């Protein structure tokens, strides 16, 4: 190194201006060194702090990687390959964390300690000596000034001695302080170089040691592991890019395909209704009553699960049971001036729910889907195929074939109407007649092009066409409020049998035969098929009252009698062969399509799993009417016997009454009325 400038210590006693000027240069240099070393110290301290933070962060990273397998991720938490890979990384990073900890210790010893010592010891020593020298110099100047003011004329030995002693002491102190100060400033030039080089040397040696430790830990096995991980990352990246490209294409396709679906009520010609569904999901508005006349509509996500209708609010983890739709009934309803509403009623009639769909298509698909589930089609192996077959059969049932009219004309007797078929009460005759009629075409049971009535026209009870009016009832009208007029007692109140059932009217149509249960089966098939084809889902719910005199349909809300069917005119009744909720009966009346002959009309209803019970009740009423002369004990026995379950035939439960039974029932009815008049 080149020579270092020094302050002349031997000239400190003389304290010439040149010496003081040179001292000022050295003091300025010391101040610059102090400022620079403070900045360098801050920079190196940042390195040290960063290294400590890196060591702590590396250790925390290793700890978190070890705890990965203990985490419970909703997706992909059980990936054993990822867990083992991260465990391997954890070991490597833990070793690196140890190396960083060693590096932090070496930086503290080899870099921070030397520069801290120079800053805290050497620079502070210079500052302290400078202050002491300044005080000593000021004291010497004051002592010289007092000594110079000693009086020449009035010398005082004591004062002179004190002043002389003060000059001696202050000059000695200044000289000694100045020599030490000059020595420290001269030494600072050496310490400055040491303080700059030694921390840098320690920093580099610590880094070299750190890299050596890293090189020792990075063996060939680790290099192979890192290479495999790099390859895996590239494969995952390529798979991600491919998946993103596929998703982007899917988004574009869905945007184009879904554009018409953004309209709440899409065009049904472009999106036809699928009537073969046995599963469906979507948002519906559910009506909730909040008071006697007030209600709210809540939007929930509904979906079918087997024979259950489930609902799930937004934010819920899973759906809850809304209703059991096995053997339920569904129909379109008008509710609070809202469109696309439908009502689901449980099989026992105790629970009902009104829902609103967003569009006409959803409205019809929900009704068809629930209808298919109600028939338990979903339990078969190919439910949609069976549903399609059922709907196709419904289409064929109301679509006449080209030879329909020809087959009908070939079966009709030429020039004359069919004579009344003789009926007997023996079971053997019933079986033989059923066999013979089964051989005929079903067109001979129901007249072609017969109109179907899907709703009850009259809101109150009216006398049926062709009904024989007994004496005393000639000009009597039924009170529209369901009350008995005057003080006259209703005939139904005198009846020993009163049984009430909840039914829904499906439809009625004129039939050509009334002596075989196939008539009821065929009428059920045609009415159900016509409802499915023409999207008629609305059904009128009523209470069916069975008495010994008649069958009455009563409005459940107003208790007004809608229709009355005289019991003697009910000549045939039967339940469906498979769906026991469906039942029907044939009513024989005068007039109809042929004014000169009796006509028969078949009425079809849906009940809450009570079809057989209703038929049993009608049969019991017929029996009581037939044996009206029996005493009350015998009638009570018949009622008790009716409560026992009856065994239905494999073809469905039905009863055909003989002409003698109908005549005896009519005679018994007239005799009973004459006795009441007398």
XYZ file of C-alpha atoms in Angstrom:
678
model
C 0.000 0.000 0.000
C 1.223 3.554 -0.569
C 2.494 5.604 2.353
C -0.006 6.965 4.785
C -0.009 10.657 5.729
C 0.667 11.357 9.388
C 0.353 14.219 11.802
C 3.722 15.280 13.299
C 3.493 14.395 16.965
C 6.781 16.229 17.748
C 5.245 19.523 16.690
C 2.348 19.233 19.074
C 4.046 21.337 21.721
C 4.753 24.174 19.334
C 1.143 24.063 18.110
C 1.870 26.133 15.026
C -0.891 27.249 12.649
C 0.430 24.823 10.033
C -0.007 22.007 12.526
C -3.515 23.168 13.322
C -4.351 23.403 9.601
C -3.092 19.855 9.006
C -5.140 18.693 12.007
C -8.234 20.161 10.406
C -7.637 18.072 7.267
C -7.326 14.918 9.325
C -10.492 15.755 11.274
C -12.431 16.273 8.032
C -11.177 12.912 6.761
C -12.281 11.236 9.981
C -15.776 12.703 9.625
C -16.029 11.389 6.023
C -14.841 7.981 7.168
C -17.436 7.941 9.906
C -20.294 8.803 7.526
C -19.237 6.228 4.957
C -18.747 3.455 7.499
C -22.198 4.108 8.958
C -23.754 3.551 5.525
C -21.670 0.437 4.916
C -22.665 -0.877 8.315
C -26.353 -0.440 7.486
C -25.953 -2.261 4.171
C -24.132 -5.190 5.755
C -26.691 -5.309 8.545
C -29.423 -5.664 5.920
C -27.512 -8.606 4.453
C -27.309 -10.154 7.875
C -31.004 -9.557 8.613
C -31.978 -10.949 5.211
C -29.914 -14.033 5.804
C -31.553 -14.572 9.182
C -34.993 -14.122 7.605
C -34.042 -16.500 4.793
C -32.912 -19.089 7.296
C -36.136 -18.773 9.311
C -38.314 -18.808 6.157
C -36.513 -21.872 4.815
C -37.042 -23.688 8.100
C -40.751 -22.735 8.104
C -41.093 -23.920 4.502
C -39.621 -27.280 5.374
C -41.989 -27.565 8.356
C -45.049 -26.771 6.226
C -44.038 -29.316 3.591
C -43.831 -31.979 6.291
C -47.350 -31.120 7.449
C -48.891 -31.385 3.952
C -50.000 -34.966 4.436
C -51.863 -33.952 7.598
C -53.956 -31.359 5.762
C -57.534 -32.139 4.758
C -58.127 -30.632 1.319
C -61.626 -30.954 -0.156
C -60.045 -31.794 -3.517
C -56.956 -33.916 -4.021
C -56.036 -34.226 -0.369
C -55.291 -37.951 -0.663
C -52.661 -37.704 -3.428
C -49.961 -40.062 -2.173
C -47.557 -39.180 -5.008
C -47.701 -35.495 -4.172
C -47.308 -36.224 -0.463
C -44.197 -38.361 -0.975
C -42.701 -35.781 -3.377
C -43.209 -32.959 -0.895
C -41.701 -35.070 1.877
C -38.576 -35.467 -0.234
C -38.463 -31.731 -0.887
C -38.916 -31.133 2.816
C -35.780 -33.115 3.628
C -33.713 -31.202 1.056
C -35.011 -27.811 2.143
C -34.414 -28.727 5.782
C -30.762 -29.366 4.954
C -30.625 -26.044 3.132
C -32.171 -24.399 6.163
C -29.329 -25.793 8.268
C -26.808 -24.411 5.787
C -28.486 -20.984 5.916
C -28.337 -21.060 9.694
C -24.563 -21.746 9.542
C -24.156 -18.915 7.038
C -26.003 -16.536 9.356
C -23.636 -17.410 12.204
C -20.552 -16.896 9.993
C -21.836 -13.539 8.760
C -22.371 -12.419 12.319
C -18.810 -13.383 13.328
C -16.799 -12.553 10.212
C -18.679 -9.586 8.741
C -20.756 -7.788 11.309
C -18.358 -8.036 14.264
C -15.331 -6.202 12.655
C -17.334 -3.332 11.225
C -19.341 -3.022 14.436
C -16.099 -2.831 16.451
C -14.683 -0.102 14.174
C -17.915 1.856 14.382
C -18.501 1.538 18.079
C -14.904 1.686 19.368
C -12.523 3.458 16.970
C -14.803 6.150 15.592
C -16.205 6.935 19.022
C -12.640 7.175 20.383
C -11.769 9.813 17.776
C -14.851 11.812 18.663
C -14.074 11.619 22.366
C -10.420 12.732 21.907
C -11.507 15.572 19.699
C -13.797 16.900 22.404
C -11.096 16.541 25.110
C -8.503 18.272 22.898
C -10.871 21.134 22.213
C -11.447 21.629 25.960
C -7.699 21.463 26.730
C -6.921 23.954 23.973
C -9.497 26.392 25.282
C -8.161 26.054 28.841
C -4.595 26.744 27.616
C -5.678 29.815 25.710
C -7.476 31.133 28.816
C -4.417 30.496 31.036
C -2.077 32.293 28.569
C -4.507 35.179 28.435
C -4.493 35.552 32.252
C -0.723 35.245 32.364
C -0.370 37.988 29.773
C -2.431 40.384 31.907
C -0.060 40.251 34.958
C 0.796 43.789 36.176
C 4.360 45.009 35.715
C 4.201 47.665 38.407
C 2.321 45.795 41.065
C 3.741 42.348 41.106
C 2.070 39.902 43.392
C 4.036 36.774 43.978
C 1.060 34.764 44.962
C -1.035 35.726 41.932
C 1.981 35.287 39.693
C 2.585 31.825 41.111
C -1.017 30.782 40.568
C -1.121 32.056 37.017
C 2.212 30.450 36.216
C 1.030 27.154 37.693
C -2.178 27.375 35.678
C -0.246 27.938 32.445
C 1.987 24.988 33.238
C -0.925 22.657 33.910
C -3.025 23.682 30.904
C -0.050 23.555 28.525
C 0.908 20.098 29.770
C -2.656 18.866 29.401
C -2.982 20.301 25.923
C 0.285 18.776 24.859
C -0.554 15.324 26.156
C -4.086 15.394 24.768
C -2.842 16.655 21.414
C -0.288 13.880 21.168
C -2.886 11.169 21.881
C -5.305 12.811 19.479
C -2.684 12.931 16.715
C -1.827 9.282 17.396
C -5.482 8.225 17.126
C -5.935 10.153 13.881
C -2.804 8.588 12.447
C -3.974 5.112 13.559
C -7.413 5.722 12.042
C -5.870 5.684 8.583
C -4.827 2.063 9.177
C -8.006 1.010 10.920
C -10.051 2.452 8.083
C -8.505 0.026 5.621
C -8.878 -2.891 8.037
C -12.523 -2.017 8.763
C -13.301 -1.991 5.036
C -11.540 -5.191 4.030
C -12.090 -7.497 6.997
C -15.960 -7.586 6.830
C -15.858 -8.153 3.096
C -13.397 -10.950 3.538
C -15.600 -12.545 6.186
C -18.669 -12.206 3.966
C -16.961 -13.899 1.017
C -15.528 -16.676 3.131
C -18.979 -17.334 4.650
C -20.556 -17.506 1.202
C -17.848 -19.830 -0.075
C -18.358 -22.089 2.897
C -22.121 -22.031 2.293
C -21.704 -22.972 -1.360
C -19.356 -25.782 -0.435
C -21.940 -27.200 1.947
C -24.576 -26.906 -0.779
C -22.345 -28.675 -3.245
C -21.798 -31.510 -0.814
C -25.548 -31.900 -0.243
C -26.386 -31.738 -3.953
C -25.401 -35.259 -4.924
C -26.276 -37.207 -8.059
C -29.354 -38.769 -6.497
C -30.758 -35.338 -5.729
C -29.971 -34.149 -9.233
C -31.901 -37.118 -10.682
C -34.807 -36.362 -8.356
C -34.879 -32.715 -9.424
C -34.722 -33.732 -13.081
C -37.716 -36.032 -12.675
C -39.648 -33.333 -10.839
C -38.867 -30.870 -13.617
C -40.157 -33.315 -16.201
C -43.325 -33.866 -14.180
C -43.880 -30.119 -13.912
C -43.552 -29.752 -17.665
C -46.049 -32.569 -18.213
C -48.506 -30.970 -15.796
C -48.061 -27.630 -17.572
C -48.739 -29.210 -20.974
C -51.796 -30.981 -19.566
C -52.995 -27.710 -18.072
C -52.546 -25.853 -21.354
C -54.458 -28.578 -23.192
C -57.224 -28.565 -20.607
C -57.469 -24.773 -20.698
C -57.713 -24.872 -24.480
C -60.458 -27.496 -24.264
C -62.342 -25.478 -21.645
C -62.060 -22.329 -23.745
C -63.483 -24.197 -26.729
C -66.250 -25.606 -24.536
C -67.055 -22.109 -23.305
C -67.296 -20.807 -26.859
C -69.520 -23.720 -27.925
C -71.744 -23.325 -24.882
C -72.066 -19.590 -25.448
C -73.299 -20.211 -28.974
C -75.576 -23.123 -28.005
C -76.954 -21.470 -24.885
C -77.791 -18.136 -26.429
C -81.456 -19.090 -27.066
C -81.690 -20.496 -23.524
C -80.946 -17.122 -21.973
C -84.532 -16.212 -22.763
C -86.652 -17.308 -19.771
C -89.311 -18.876 -22.010
C -87.552 -20.420 -25.063
C -89.308 -21.224 -28.308
C -90.972 -24.679 -27.920
C -90.495 -25.395 -31.624
C -86.721 -25.229 -31.238
C -86.659 -26.923 -27.848
C -89.418 -29.577 -27.779
C -90.763 -30.969 -24.544
C -89.277 -34.302 -23.463
C -92.090 -36.350 -21.941
C -89.969 -39.446 -21.294
C -87.932 -38.097 -18.371
C -87.755 -39.938 -15.075
C -85.227 -37.525 -13.575
C -85.175 -33.748 -13.638
C -83.494 -30.896 -11.812
C -83.801 -27.124 -11.901
C -84.883 -24.021 -10.067
C -88.534 -23.634 -9.073
C -90.460 -21.087 -7.061
C -92.222 -22.661 -4.091
C -95.312 -21.102 -2.571
C -95.266 -20.786 1.218
C -98.337 -19.561 3.068
C -97.516 -16.938 5.692
C -101.072 -16.214 6.793
C -104.691 -16.711 5.940
C -104.477 -14.784 2.668
C -100.786 -13.941 2.349
C -98.011 -16.066 0.921
C -94.415 -15.828 -0.197
C -92.536 -17.465 -3.048
C -89.057 -18.820 -2.412
C -86.681 -19.881 -5.169
C -84.998 -23.236 -4.520
C -83.203 -25.867 -6.557
C -85.362 -28.986 -6.920
C -84.287 -32.401 -8.168
C -85.756 -35.875 -8.230
C -84.045 -38.768 -6.482
C -85.801 -42.044 -7.024
C -89.354 -41.563 -5.821
C -88.532 -38.412 -3.836
C -88.612 -34.738 -4.751
C -85.677 -32.978 -3.100
C -85.094 -29.261 -2.573
C -81.882 -27.406 -1.854
C -81.436 -23.724 -1.082
C -78.466 -21.849 -2.452
C -75.567 -22.272 -0.062
C -76.811 -25.553 1.421
C -74.396 -28.471 1.307
C -77.070 -31.068 0.521
C -80.734 -31.199 -0.378
C -83.617 -32.167 1.850
C -86.774 -34.159 1.203
C -89.559 -31.953 -0.121
C -92.159 -34.640 -0.876
C -92.602 -38.331 -1.571
C -93.882 -38.430 -5.157
C -94.514 -42.170 -5.422
C -98.196 -42.624 -6.354
C -98.706 -38.853 -6.114
C -100.893 -36.736 -8.367
C -99.742 -33.667 -10.275
C -101.754 -31.113 -12.200
C -101.449 -27.595 -13.579
C -103.129 -24.939 -11.434
C -103.796 -21.209 -11.487
C -102.238 -19.520 -8.459
C -102.037 -15.816 -7.630
C -102.016 -14.764 -11.274
C -98.694 -16.524 -11.873
C -97.789 -18.488 -14.966
C -96.604 -22.081 -15.198
C -97.787 -23.222 -11.770
C -98.482 -26.846 -10.899
C -99.576 -28.660 -7.771
C -98.256 -31.940 -6.385
C -100.471 -33.874 -3.991
C -99.117 -36.807 -1.984
C -100.658 -40.256 -2.323
C -102.620 -39.884 0.919
C -103.815 -36.375 0.061
C -102.434 -34.948 3.321
C -99.660 -32.899 1.781
C -99.619 -30.704 -1.294
C -97.170 -28.209 -2.729
C -97.581 -25.532 -5.393
C -94.516 -24.844 -7.515
C -93.824 -22.457 -10.386
C -91.549 -23.201 -13.335
C -89.669 -20.614 -15.366
C -90.971 -21.588 -18.786
C -93.715 -23.519 -20.477
C -91.215 -26.212 -21.483
C -90.028 -26.690 -17.880
C -93.634 -26.611 -16.703
C -94.689 -29.495 -18.935
C -91.473 -31.471 -18.400
C -91.793 -31.249 -14.613
C -95.400 -32.455 -14.777
C -94.519 -35.316 -17.140
C -91.466 -36.307 -15.084
C -93.378 -36.382 -11.805
C -96.188 -38.260 -13.540
C -93.694 -40.881 -14.791
C -92.131 -41.190 -11.326
C -95.573 -41.501 -9.783
C -96.136 -44.561 -11.984
C -92.836 -45.964 -10.593
C -91.336 -46.273 -14.060
C -87.949 -45.281 -12.580
C -87.699 -48.711 -10.890
C -87.306 -50.495 -14.243
C -83.980 -51.146 -15.945
C -84.576 -48.727 -18.829
C -86.946 -46.140 -17.388
C -86.743 -43.632 -20.247
C -87.359 -46.340 -22.813
C -90.417 -47.572 -20.918
C -91.659 -43.990 -20.489
C -91.285 -43.446 -24.231
C -93.190 -46.666 -24.880
C -95.985 -45.576 -22.564
C -96.220 -42.176 -24.243
C -96.171 -43.820 -27.675
C -99.003 -46.087 -26.599
C -100.882 -42.997 -25.486
C -100.341 -41.441 -28.896
C -101.588 -44.548 -30.660
C -104.619 -44.722 -28.372
C -106.014 -41.437 -29.656
C -104.766 -41.764 -33.250
C -107.258 -43.820 -35.322
C -105.833 -46.375 -37.715
C -106.881 -46.347 -41.428
C -109.099 -49.443 -40.973
C -110.738 -48.222 -37.751
C -114.053 -47.198 -39.348
C -114.147 -50.353 -41.499
C -113.655 -52.617 -38.506
C -116.315 -50.742 -36.621
C -118.855 -51.065 -39.462
C -118.140 -54.777 -39.836
C -118.958 -55.387 -36.179
C -122.196 -53.339 -36.147
C -125.448 -55.231 -36.967
C -126.935 -54.039 -40.242
C -129.886 -51.603 -39.964
C -130.518 -52.096 -36.253
C -128.995 -51.057 -33.024
C -127.471 -53.608 -30.708
C -130.110 -55.281 -28.575
C -129.684 -55.125 -24.813
C -127.431 -57.832 -23.562
C -128.988 -60.134 -20.999
C -127.127 -60.150 -17.700
C -127.068 -62.863 -15.148
C -125.739 -62.800 -11.631
C -123.862 -66.110 -11.773
C -120.111 -65.996 -11.770
C -119.937 -68.629 -14.494
C -121.917 -66.497 -16.911
C -119.693 -63.548 -16.119
C -116.583 -65.510 -16.974
C -118.012 -66.817 -20.271
C -119.222 -63.380 -21.331
C -115.811 -61.872 -20.512
C -114.137 -64.491 -22.682
C -116.472 -63.835 -25.592
C -116.147 -60.059 -25.365
C -112.365 -60.267 -25.133
C -112.368 -61.852 -28.562
C -114.088 -58.800 -30.026
C -112.287 -55.619 -30.962
C -112.136 -52.885 -28.336
C -113.890 -50.654 -30.848
C -117.151 -52.430 -29.980
C -116.812 -51.222 -26.373
C -116.337 -47.497 -26.996
C -117.995 -45.726 -29.907
C -115.527 -44.174 -32.366
C -115.046 -40.404 -32.304
C -116.729 -40.247 -28.900
C -116.061 -36.872 -27.241
C -114.368 -36.882 -23.859
C -115.420 -34.579 -21.041
C -112.438 -33.663 -18.847
C -114.152 -31.452 -16.288
C -117.376 -31.256 -14.312
C -119.540 -28.714 -16.105
C -122.293 -28.103 -13.552
C -121.135 -26.480 -10.301
C -124.243 -27.681 -8.428
C -126.386 -30.782 -8.477
C -128.876 -31.101 -11.339
C -131.314 -33.917 -12.117
C -129.701 -36.368 -14.463
C -131.273 -36.885 -17.914
C -133.540 -39.859 -17.961
C -133.674 -40.164 -14.174
C -137.066 -41.449 -12.991
C -138.631 -38.936 -10.621
C -140.647 -40.387 -7.811
C -143.841 -38.784 -6.610
C -143.255 -35.738 -4.474
C -140.010 -34.833 -6.347
C -141.500 -33.662 -9.633
C -140.689 -29.962 -9.667
C -138.047 -29.863 -6.958
C -134.710 -28.110 -7.550
C -131.528 -28.553 -5.545
C -130.504 -25.640 -3.382
C -127.235 -24.241 -4.864
C -125.818 -23.768 -1.359
C -126.208 -27.460 -0.491
C -128.929 -26.847 2.095
C -132.140 -28.823 2.337
C -135.213 -26.769 1.408
C -137.964 -26.083 3.931
C -138.343 -28.667 6.644
C -137.952 -31.637 4.292
C -135.431 -34.228 5.361
C -132.818 -35.286 2.808
C -132.986 -38.851 1.665
C -129.294 -39.339 2.271
C -129.792 -38.567 5.930
C -132.108 -41.586 6.173
C -129.474 -43.833 4.565
C -127.769 -46.370 6.807
C -124.486 -46.035 4.820
C -122.415 -42.858 4.622
C -118.826 -43.191 3.345
C -116.735 -40.253 2.098
C -113.706 -40.490 -0.205
C -111.364 -37.925 -1.784
C -111.390 -38.316 -5.572
C -110.236 -36.366 -8.619
C -112.279 -36.381 -11.792
C -110.270 -37.515 -14.832
C -112.995 -37.591 -17.485
C -116.082 -39.282 -18.832
C -117.241 -40.546 -22.224
C -120.116 -42.488 -23.709
C -119.591 -46.235 -24.117
C -121.350 -48.879 -26.154
C -121.319 -51.635 -23.580
C -122.019 -51.745 -19.859
C -121.764 -55.403 -18.990
C -117.992 -56.034 -19.074
C -115.094 -54.497 -17.094
C -113.147 -54.091 -20.337
C -115.354 -51.075 -20.957
C -113.932 -49.355 -17.863
C -110.350 -50.377 -18.703
C -110.622 -49.091 -22.270
C -112.210 -45.848 -21.111
C -109.380 -45.333 -18.596
C -106.804 -45.929 -21.296
C -108.356 -43.524 -23.760
C -108.931 -40.756 -21.199
C -105.399 -40.981 -19.786
C -103.941 -41.074 -23.284
C -105.985 -38.070 -24.384
C -104.866 -36.120 -21.311
C -101.233 -36.918 -22.040
C -101.496 -35.980 -25.719
C -103.366 -32.723 -25.187
C -101.343 -31.690 -22.081
C -104.393 -31.698 -19.833
C -103.085 -32.051 -16.292
C -105.728 -30.155 -14.355
C -108.048 -32.361 -12.258
C -111.043 -31.311 -10.195
C -110.854 -32.616 -6.644
C -114.118 -33.554 -4.963
C -115.522 -35.583 -2.105
C -117.352 -38.722 -3.221
C -120.187 -39.567 -0.838
C -121.473 -43.159 -1.121
C -124.937 -43.814 0.309
C -127.632 -46.433 -0.183
C -129.465 -44.088 -2.568
C -126.869 -42.395 -4.728
C -123.282 -41.321 -5.295
C -122.618 -37.619 -4.797
C -119.714 -35.434 -5.863
C -119.388 -32.606 -3.315
C -117.215 -29.499 -3.544
C -114.730 -29.814 -0.636
C -114.621 -26.053 -0.109
C -118.269 -24.997 -0.311
C -119.898 -28.405 0.398
C -122.095 -27.808 -2.683
C -123.211 -30.954 -4.487
C -121.740 -30.927 -7.966
C -123.251 -34.127 -9.397
C -125.572 -36.859 -8.159
C -125.514 -40.377 -9.591
C -128.583 -42.495 -8.651
C -127.370 -45.819 -7.318
C -129.804 -47.936 -9.406
C -128.320 -46.364 -12.563
C -124.765 -47.454 -11.625
C -124.588 -50.792 -13.432
C -120.832 -51.476 -13.509
C -117.767 -50.366 -11.527
C -114.142 -51.510 -11.516
C -110.606 -50.529 -10.485
C -107.600 -50.388 -12.779
C -105.782 -53.668 -13.283
C -102.400 -52.261 -12.115
C -102.913 -48.780 -10.705
C -105.407 -49.309 -7.875
C -105.787 -45.565 -7.453
C -107.852 -45.428 -10.651
C -111.460 -46.566 -10.668
C -114.543 -45.942 -12.756
C -118.209 -46.775 -13.039
C -120.782 -46.902 -15.834
C -123.984 -44.921 -15.446
C -126.984 -45.965 -17.559
C -129.196 -43.049 -18.556
C -131.851 -42.349 -21.155
C -131.195 -40.169 -24.196
C -127.571 -39.540 -24.993
C -126.406 -39.836 -28.560
C -129.320 -42.121 -29.450
C -132.572 -40.573 -28.223
C -134.612 -43.715 -28.651
C -132.428 -46.012 -26.551
C -130.672 -46.049 -23.209
C -127.129 -44.721 -23.244
C -124.212 -45.579 -20.976
C -121.585 -43.104 -19.764
C -118.357 -44.216 -18.073
C -116.887 -41.907 -15.399
C -113.207 -42.258 -14.461
C -111.714 -40.984 -11.184
C -108.403 -41.027 -9.353
C -108.318 -41.636 -5.603
C -105.679 -41.791 -2.889
C -105.043 -45.552 -3.027
C -108.699 -46.182 -2.234
C -110.055 -47.502 -5.529
C -110.851 -50.947 -4.173
C -112.385 -49.499 -1.014
C -114.665 -47.283 -3.081
C -115.780 -50.268 -5.190
C -116.410 -52.239 -2.003
C -118.461 -49.354 -0.644
C -120.546 -49.088 -3.839
C -121.109 -52.843 -3.792
C -122.206 -52.674 -0.186
C -124.612 -49.843 -0.999
C -126.102 -51.915 -3.826
C -126.506 -54.872 -1.533
C -128.225 -52.775 1.138
C -130.535 -51.247 -1.468
C -131.321 -54.729 -2.844
C -132.155 -56.101 0.613
C -133.906 -53.013 1.929
C -136.526 -55.174 3.645
C -133.995 -56.904 5.884
C -133.890 -55.929 9.530
C -131.241 -53.648 10.947
C -129.293 -56.544 12.439
C -128.746 -58.068 8.999
C -127.745 -54.696 7.570
C -125.237 -54.197 10.372
C -123.785 -57.613 9.594
C -123.311 -56.627 5.968
C -121.538 -53.404 6.986
C -119.223 -55.346 9.299
C -118.503 -57.858 6.536
C -117.623 -55.031 4.134
C -114.824 -53.841 6.414
C -112.950 -57.109 5.799
C -110.574 -56.950 2.785
C -111.882 -58.596 -0.358
C -109.723 -60.537 -2.741
C -109.685 -58.983 -6.197
C -109.275 -60.990 -9.349
C -106.107 -60.782 -11.370
C -107.881 -58.670 -13.971
C -108.954 -55.969 -11.459
C -111.879 -55.653 -9.120
C -115.287 -55.192 -10.781
C -118.976 -55.956 -10.228
C -121.689 -56.426 -12.876
C -125.236 -56.289 -11.619
C -128.013 -58.458 -13.119
C -131.207 -56.995 -14.502
C -133.243 -58.723 -11.748
C -131.085 -57.018 -9.091
C -131.576 -53.641 -10.725
C -135.368 -54.206 -10.987
C -135.632 -55.364 -7.342
C -133.552 -52.356 -6.282
C -135.895 -50.056 -8.205
C -138.996 -51.708 -6.664
C -137.471 -51.508 -3.200
C -136.678 -47.850 -3.728
C -140.241 -47.045 -4.896
C -141.779 -48.975 -1.979
C -139.565 -47.131 0.456
C -140.621 -43.788 -0.979
C -144.359 -44.725 -0.838
C -143.944 -45.654 2.812
C -142.300 -42.321 3.537
C -145.177 -40.468 1.789
C -147.800 -42.426 3.729
